[in-house]
XYZ file of C-alpha atoms in Angstrom:
459
model
C -52.756 17.096 -12.250
C -50.129 17.663 -14.940
C -46.492 18.236 -13.976
C -44.205 20.270 -16.192
C -40.445 20.181 -16.382
C -38.023 22.820 -17.544
C -35.597 20.436 -19.244
C -33.135 17.771 -18.146
C -31.911 17.964 -14.566
C -28.303 18.899 -14.060
C -26.187 17.242 -11.379
C -26.367 19.138 -8.115
C -23.271 20.983 -6.973
C -21.350 19.565 -4.043
C -22.944 20.591 -0.765
C -21.013 23.329 0.999
C -19.590 22.567 4.422
C -17.313 24.220 6.900
C -13.624 23.375 6.403
C -12.051 20.487 8.249
C -10.420 22.030 11.340
C -6.639 21.816 11.659
C -5.138 19.407 14.161
C -4.502 21.350 17.336
C -0.883 21.484 18.420
C -1.617 19.513 21.579
C -3.306 16.808 19.449
C -0.441 16.109 17.066
C 1.101 13.408 19.222
C 4.615 12.087 18.726
C 6.757 12.786 15.654
C 5.916 10.306 12.875
C 3.787 8.120 15.167
C 1.260 10.839 15.877
C -1.601 9.339 17.896
C -0.825 5.695 17.081
C 0.379 4.865 20.600
C -2.616 6.620 22.178
C -4.908 4.460 20.070
C -3.010 1.304 21.016
C -3.224 2.194 24.707
C -6.937 3.033 24.848
C -8.968 3.613 21.661
C -12.094 4.709 23.533
C -10.201 7.353 25.518
C -8.820 8.756 22.265
C -12.240 8.647 20.592
C -13.835 10.524 23.512
C -11.121 13.149 23.585
C -11.401 13.846 19.864
C -15.205 13.947 20.127
C -15.018 16.524 22.909
C -12.491 18.670 21.009
C -13.883 18.492 17.478
C -17.247 16.708 17.356
C -18.218 13.934 14.914
C -15.527 14.767 12.318
C -12.256 14.873 14.235
C -8.793 15.220 12.649
C -5.752 13.451 14.059
C -2.302 12.421 12.880
C -1.018 8.847 12.676
C 2.088 7.337 11.101
C 3.052 10.598 9.435
C -0.337 11.247 7.782
C -3.466 13.272 8.382
C -6.450 11.090 9.303
C -10.015 11.864 10.350
C -12.121 10.070 12.962
C -15.796 9.708 12.048
C -17.417 9.567 15.480
C -21.004 8.724 16.360
C -23.708 6.967 14.341
C -24.470 9.939 12.054
C -20.882 10.216 10.829
C -20.474 6.427 10.621
C -23.682 6.135 8.594
C -22.403 8.679 6.057
C -19.299 6.596 5.354
C -20.904 3.147 5.519
C -23.905 3.915 3.317
C -21.596 5.933 1.032
C -24.439 7.388 -1.013
C -22.144 9.823 -2.806
C -19.552 7.108 -3.574
C -16.920 9.266 -1.936
C -15.370 6.590 0.322
C -13.306 3.570 -0.746
C -11.987 0.601 1.216
C -9.030 -0.771 -0.736
C -6.478 2.076 -0.464
C -7.396 2.665 3.179
C -7.139 -0.934 4.393
C -3.982 -1.441 2.338
C -2.470 1.512 4.217
C -3.313 -0.229 7.509
C -2.645 -3.919 6.822
C -0.494 -3.686 3.737
C -0.717 -6.345 1.026
C -1.285 -9.264 3.389
C -5.053 -9.520 2.875
C -4.951 -8.117 -0.638
C -8.106 -8.377 -2.698
C -10.149 -9.912 0.072
C -13.797 -8.896 -0.266
C -13.438 -6.089 2.289
C -10.675 -4.475 0.213
C -12.603 -4.300 -3.072
C -14.746 -1.372 -4.193
C -17.671 -0.445 -6.410
C -18.343 -2.687 -9.444
C -15.527 -5.120 -8.731
C -16.728 -5.529 -5.155
C -20.305 -5.985 -6.341
C -19.305 -8.730 -8.790
C -17.187 -10.643 -6.253
C -19.848 -10.313 -3.558
C -22.527 -11.580 -5.950
C -20.492 -14.724 -6.551
C -19.522 -15.254 -2.921
C -22.952 -14.778 -1.404
C -23.921 -18.112 -2.978
C -21.653 -19.735 -0.393
C -23.679 -18.182 2.460
C -27.228 -19.153 1.519
C -29.512 -20.569 4.196
C -29.233 -24.177 3.052
C -25.441 -23.970 2.954
C -25.331 -22.395 6.422
C -27.355 -25.371 7.664
C -24.716 -27.693 6.227
C -21.875 -25.703 7.805
C -23.538 -25.914 11.233
C -23.892 -29.681 10.910
C -20.165 -29.946 10.148
C -19.167 -27.625 12.981
C -20.231 -29.859 15.826
C -17.686 -32.682 15.423
C -14.856 -30.123 15.115
C -16.066 -28.304 18.251
C -16.327 -31.573 20.188
C -12.805 -32.626 19.149
C -11.394 -29.260 20.145
C -13.104 -29.043 23.532
C -12.018 -32.608 24.344
C -8.496 -31.182 24.669
C -9.538 -28.771 27.449
C -9.093 -29.632 31.103
C -10.314 -28.257 34.445
C -7.836 -25.484 35.244
C -7.735 -22.463 37.544
C -6.667 -19.502 35.425
C -7.275 -21.388 32.166
C -6.167 -19.112 29.308
C -9.362 -19.066 27.281
C -8.349 -16.839 24.387
C -5.491 -18.912 22.886
C -7.505 -22.122 23.438
C -10.478 -20.603 21.647
C -8.257 -19.341 18.837
C -7.023 -22.889 18.222
C -10.608 -24.140 18.355
C -12.017 -21.578 15.910
C -9.150 -22.186 13.482
C -9.962 -25.920 13.569
C -13.632 -25.105 12.903
C -12.623 -22.797 10.028
C -10.397 -25.549 8.604
C -13.294 -28.001 8.766
C -15.847 -25.689 7.157
C -13.589 -23.873 4.712
C -11.087 -26.582 3.849
C -13.003 -29.798 4.443
C -10.894 -30.422 7.527
C -7.502 -29.797 5.887
C -7.482 -33.544 6.180
C -3.802 -34.298 5.793
C -2.445 -31.364 7.783
C -0.564 -32.337 10.963
C -1.178 -30.271 14.135
C 2.243 -28.620 13.969
C 1.466 -27.283 10.493
C -1.911 -25.953 11.661
C -0.050 -24.157 14.458
C 2.176 -22.619 11.775
C -0.930 -21.518 9.842
C -2.340 -19.912 12.984
C 0.955 -18.092 13.525
C 0.899 -16.888 9.909
C -2.557 -15.361 10.375
C -1.425 -13.633 13.565
C 1.663 -12.210 11.850
C -0.410 -10.868 8.942
C -2.973 -9.229 11.258
C -0.302 -7.677 13.454
C 1.291 -5.999 10.442
C -1.151 -3.168 11.164
C 1.074 -2.121 14.070
C 4.271 -2.051 11.991
C 6.233 1.191 12.166
C 8.811 0.005 9.629
C 6.817 -0.990 6.545
C 9.599 -2.761 4.731
C 10.651 -6.414 5.184
C 13.781 -5.795 7.214
C 14.979 -8.711 9.398
C 13.245 -8.845 12.763
C 10.355 -6.543 11.804
C 6.606 -7.189 11.925
C 6.489 -6.496 8.199
C 9.041 -9.233 7.491
C 7.055 -11.714 9.591
C 3.842 -10.747 7.762
C 5.491 -11.206 4.348
C 6.566 -14.686 5.412
C 3.121 -15.404 6.887
C 1.325 -14.448 3.689
C 3.621 -16.752 1.725
C 2.872 -19.634 4.119
C -0.885 -19.099 3.741
C -0.727 -18.927 -0.050
C 1.352 -22.098 -0.337
C -0.982 -23.922 2.051
C -4.135 -22.953 0.148
C -2.704 -23.467 -3.343
C -1.742 -27.032 -2.440
C -5.475 -27.836 -2.133
C -6.667 -26.067 -5.281
C -6.097 -28.832 -7.884
C -8.141 -31.387 -5.952
C -10.913 -28.890 -5.176
C -11.098 -27.750 -8.803
C -11.347 -31.378 -9.942
C -14.143 -32.474 -7.599
C -16.947 -30.386 -6.121
C -17.397 -30.778 -2.371
C -19.263 -29.021 0.439
C -16.356 -27.129 1.984
C -15.934 -23.395 1.327
C -12.737 -23.754 -0.725
C -14.439 -26.161 -3.085
C -17.495 -23.933 -3.348
C -15.381 -20.895 -4.253
C -13.675 -22.982 -6.942
C -17.016 -23.903 -8.545
C -19.354 -20.952 -7.888
C -20.638 -19.297 -11.042
C -23.224 -16.586 -11.658
C -25.917 -16.732 -14.321
C -23.632 -14.554 -16.429
C -20.790 -17.087 -16.193
C -18.661 -15.087 -13.747
C -16.231 -17.270 -11.772
C -13.250 -16.818 -9.481
C -9.722 -17.379 -10.773
C -7.233 -19.357 -8.651
C -5.758 -16.072 -7.420
C -9.251 -14.833 -6.484
C -9.937 -18.022 -4.538
C -6.666 -17.775 -2.591
C -7.145 -14.076 -1.824
C -10.711 -14.598 -0.589
C -9.801 -17.682 1.438
C -6.953 -15.915 3.249
C -9.296 -13.097 4.204
C -12.277 -15.324 5.073
C -10.297 -17.673 7.311
C -8.776 -14.721 9.170
C -12.171 -13.082 9.636
C -13.891 -16.347 10.553
C -11.630 -17.183 13.452
C -10.127 -13.912 14.683
C -13.359 -11.994 15.237
C -15.351 -14.981 16.520
C -12.561 -15.843 18.950
C -12.672 -12.403 20.580
C -16.459 -12.436 20.843
C -16.568 -15.879 22.500
C -13.700 -14.895 24.791
C -15.601 -11.746 25.805
C -18.755 -13.771 26.459
C -16.822 -16.171 28.699
C -15.497 -13.204 30.684
C -18.956 -11.666 31.051
C -20.740 -14.921 31.951
C -17.944 -15.740 34.401
C -18.658 -12.468 36.200
C -22.446 -12.861 36.022
C -23.325 -16.428 37.107
C -27.092 -15.816 36.943
C -26.792 -15.095 33.223
C -24.495 -18.095 32.821
C -27.163 -20.356 34.335
C -29.885 -18.780 32.215
C -27.855 -19.453 29.069
C -27.005 -22.967 30.256
C -30.687 -23.794 30.691
C -31.252 -22.810 27.053
C -28.329 -24.925 25.855
C -29.434 -27.971 27.843
C -32.933 -27.714 26.346
C -31.473 -28.358 22.876
C -30.051 -31.553 21.391
C -26.312 -32.092 21.769
C -25.836 -30.987 18.155
C -28.429 -28.240 17.566
C -29.464 -27.284 14.055
C -29.230 -23.795 12.600
C -32.950 -23.248 13.250
C -32.508 -24.282 16.900
C -29.546 -21.942 17.300
C -31.601 -19.146 15.752
C -34.296 -19.753 18.368
C -32.016 -19.079 21.342
C -33.045 -15.999 23.312
C -30.749 -15.464 26.311
C -27.600 -16.534 24.436
C -28.507 -14.185 21.578
C -28.973 -11.271 24.003
C -25.597 -11.981 25.619
C -23.871 -12.273 22.238
C -25.248 -8.913 21.100
C -24.208 -7.258 24.348
C -20.684 -8.705 24.076
C -20.417 -7.376 20.517
C -21.538 -3.969 21.779
C -19.170 -3.770 24.739
C -16.135 -5.070 22.864
C -16.496 -4.838 19.106
C -14.115 -7.329 17.437
C -13.410 -4.682 14.765
C -13.622 -1.416 16.724
C -12.623 0.789 13.781
C -12.916 0.594 9.993
C -10.663 2.270 7.442
C -11.821 4.368 4.491
C -10.304 6.930 2.119
C -12.125 9.691 0.281
C -11.845 9.824 -3.504
C -13.608 13.175 -3.757
C -14.622 16.015 -1.481
C -17.546 15.036 0.741
C -19.519 16.732 3.504
C -20.109 14.735 6.693
C -22.077 16.256 9.572
C -21.546 19.713 8.114
C -17.772 19.353 7.709
C -16.110 19.107 4.295
C -13.546 16.327 4.097
C -11.130 16.776 1.173
C -10.479 14.105 -1.419
C -7.555 11.840 -0.519
C -8.225 11.899 3.236
C -7.818 8.703 5.266
C -10.792 8.175 7.601
C -11.415 5.925 10.587
C -15.045 4.870 11.085
C -15.592 4.047 14.769
C -18.363 1.516 15.534
C -17.007 0.958 19.054
C -17.506 4.616 19.985
C -21.130 4.621 18.770
C -21.850 1.489 20.797
C -20.784 3.118 24.072
C -22.310 6.597 23.684
C -24.609 7.585 26.582
C -26.722 9.527 24.075
C -27.958 6.183 22.702
C -27.428 3.622 25.485
C -28.475 3.583 29.134
C -25.479 3.084 31.445
C -23.394 2.113 28.393
C -20.430 0.585 30.274
C -22.670 -1.875 32.166
C -23.337 -5.480 31.114
C -27.087 -5.434 30.449
C -28.204 -7.915 27.763
C -31.860 -7.026 28.312
C -31.214 -3.724 26.534
C -31.653 -5.770 23.319
C -34.955 -7.321 24.458
C -38.155 -6.577 22.468
C -39.387 -4.343 25.290
C -36.338 -2.060 25.189
C -34.439 -2.394 21.884
C -31.899 0.306 22.705
C -30.117 -0.672 19.501
C -33.019 0.971 17.643
C -32.135 4.387 19.113
C -30.317 4.986 15.837
C -29.903 2.796 12.785
C -26.128 2.830 13.315
C -25.994 2.868 17.126
C -25.078 -0.858 17.006
C -22.906 -1.750 14.025
C -20.472 -4.577 14.911
C -20.767 -5.998 11.383
C -20.444 -2.653 9.604
C -23.097 -1.477 7.166
C -23.939 -0.607 3.608
C -22.661 -2.669 0.687
C -19.631 -3.779 2.727
C -21.677 -5.141 5.635
C -20.097 -8.420 6.738
C -21.273 -11.202 4.418
C -20.497 -13.824 7.073
C -22.492 -12.322 9.938
C -25.009 -15.195 10.081
C -22.212 -17.752 9.848
C -20.402 -15.986 12.712
C -23.530 -15.905 14.861
C -24.173 -19.618 14.302
C -20.553 -20.524 15.080
C -20.498 -18.483 18.294
C -23.794 -19.959 19.506
C -22.786 -23.523 18.615
C -19.515 -23.249 20.561
C -21.307 -21.679 23.525
C -23.894 -24.463 23.598
C -21.154 -27.097 23.827
C -19.289 -25.118 26.496
C -22.378 -24.493 28.606
C -23.416 -28.171 28.503
C -20.058 -29.536 29.664
C -18.322 -26.741 31.567
C -18.863 -24.014 34.116
C -16.463 -21.181 34.840
C -15.970 -18.128 36.985
C -14.094 -14.836 36.657
C -13.188 -12.357 39.383
C -15.855 -9.610 39.240
C -13.104 -6.976 39.333
C -11.222 -8.430 36.383
C -11.148 -6.588 33.065
C -9.188 -8.100 30.213
C -6.152 -5.962 29.299
C -6.592 -5.434 25.589
C -3.828 -5.272 23.015
C -5.122 -2.799 20.421
C -2.163 -2.659 18.042
C -4.224 -4.434 15.371
C -7.449 -6.394 15.919
C -7.967 -6.343 19.696
C -7.186 -9.354 21.859
C -6.611 -9.914 25.614
C -2.868 -9.731 26.195
C -3.075 -11.970 29.295
C -4.872 -14.766 27.431
C -8.171 -14.010 29.238
C -7.924 -16.393 32.259
C -11.013 -18.141 33.631
C -11.422 -20.730 36.385
C -12.745 -23.695 34.434
C -14.619 -26.661 35.941
C -16.100 -29.680 34.196
C -19.778 -30.230 34.936
C -20.940 -33.639 36.117
C -22.567 -35.978 33.604
C -25.907 -35.600 35.371
């Protein structure tokens, strides 16, 4: 059968869509702040309200600007797959977190992002992940040796110190000459940079979050640059050294500035998000002792220092990790900005609009999850696979070309830490407890996430 054509195809016209609705008067929030405080108080309550009022494309005001929530997996998929190349990351994230994670991989777009990701993915190959896991265990053991049996043990700050030490070991080769007080300063610098997202005054005036973030970024840069000459001179197995020496077949390499920018972002992502997920798992297993024992049996069946393949083979711990990521996404919302008009779920979003993609909302929608507020790890089992109800019903690592490059590293780190904890410790949490979350930037439990911690006997 012969096909005929009538000449070259012309680009299709933009799809028509109904106009973006105006923000209702009762939805405008406070002067200047808009809905920022409502988000900080309870993001899910704000997401639900906007969904009920507007549907999947919901306007709102924040910090003096018009924003749009993209709610539900259909709207999130449109932004994350970005088939029309209408959404960009850099201008949006810079609006939220300023220059403090500038030019990290998440903040790059299109060809530049593709080139940097192509170089960096060489640091996350399977064989290199196996090496990272091997190096994790001594750092985890050293960190947990500092813990002690304590009622009301504040798990979150202890885990944050632990994951930073693991990140220093894997990414910096142990930051071998760094005294503990300087590592505490580095941790503080990361916190100050992350919390810049909540800054009302976005100028480095004395006493402001912005001023603390400017100082924190400077501390991180000076710390990392002090290691560059040695890492450039001699190839090693730590991440910093790898970034200094990675090269594509076309000869593309990172400059010193590239290496510093990527390291600042990677170290933040590697310990902030993993810390919240492990903290959430401790809360959930403390409330559900039967699941804690089931996970412990898996951990005890492995060697004291399990390999990546052995961690991959865990079943119960993997189910619990996925459920924790669903219930409390470490990055509940993602920032984008449109660079041209685009239609999402039948609504036309104008060019230049800031958008908030909301994975956390999708992961708690009753349309896709049975009893979505309940802790039910079996929903991810092969027999149920509720996460398959929609391709973007479960999206804790994002999607599309910006899907988290370190997701397998994060999963291995979380499972390795849990295996060590389950072997040596048991803990309980009041069934009525729910961690009070600070949502001004990346979420974290404002009370430190207390657990009653007990050391298990050697037998």
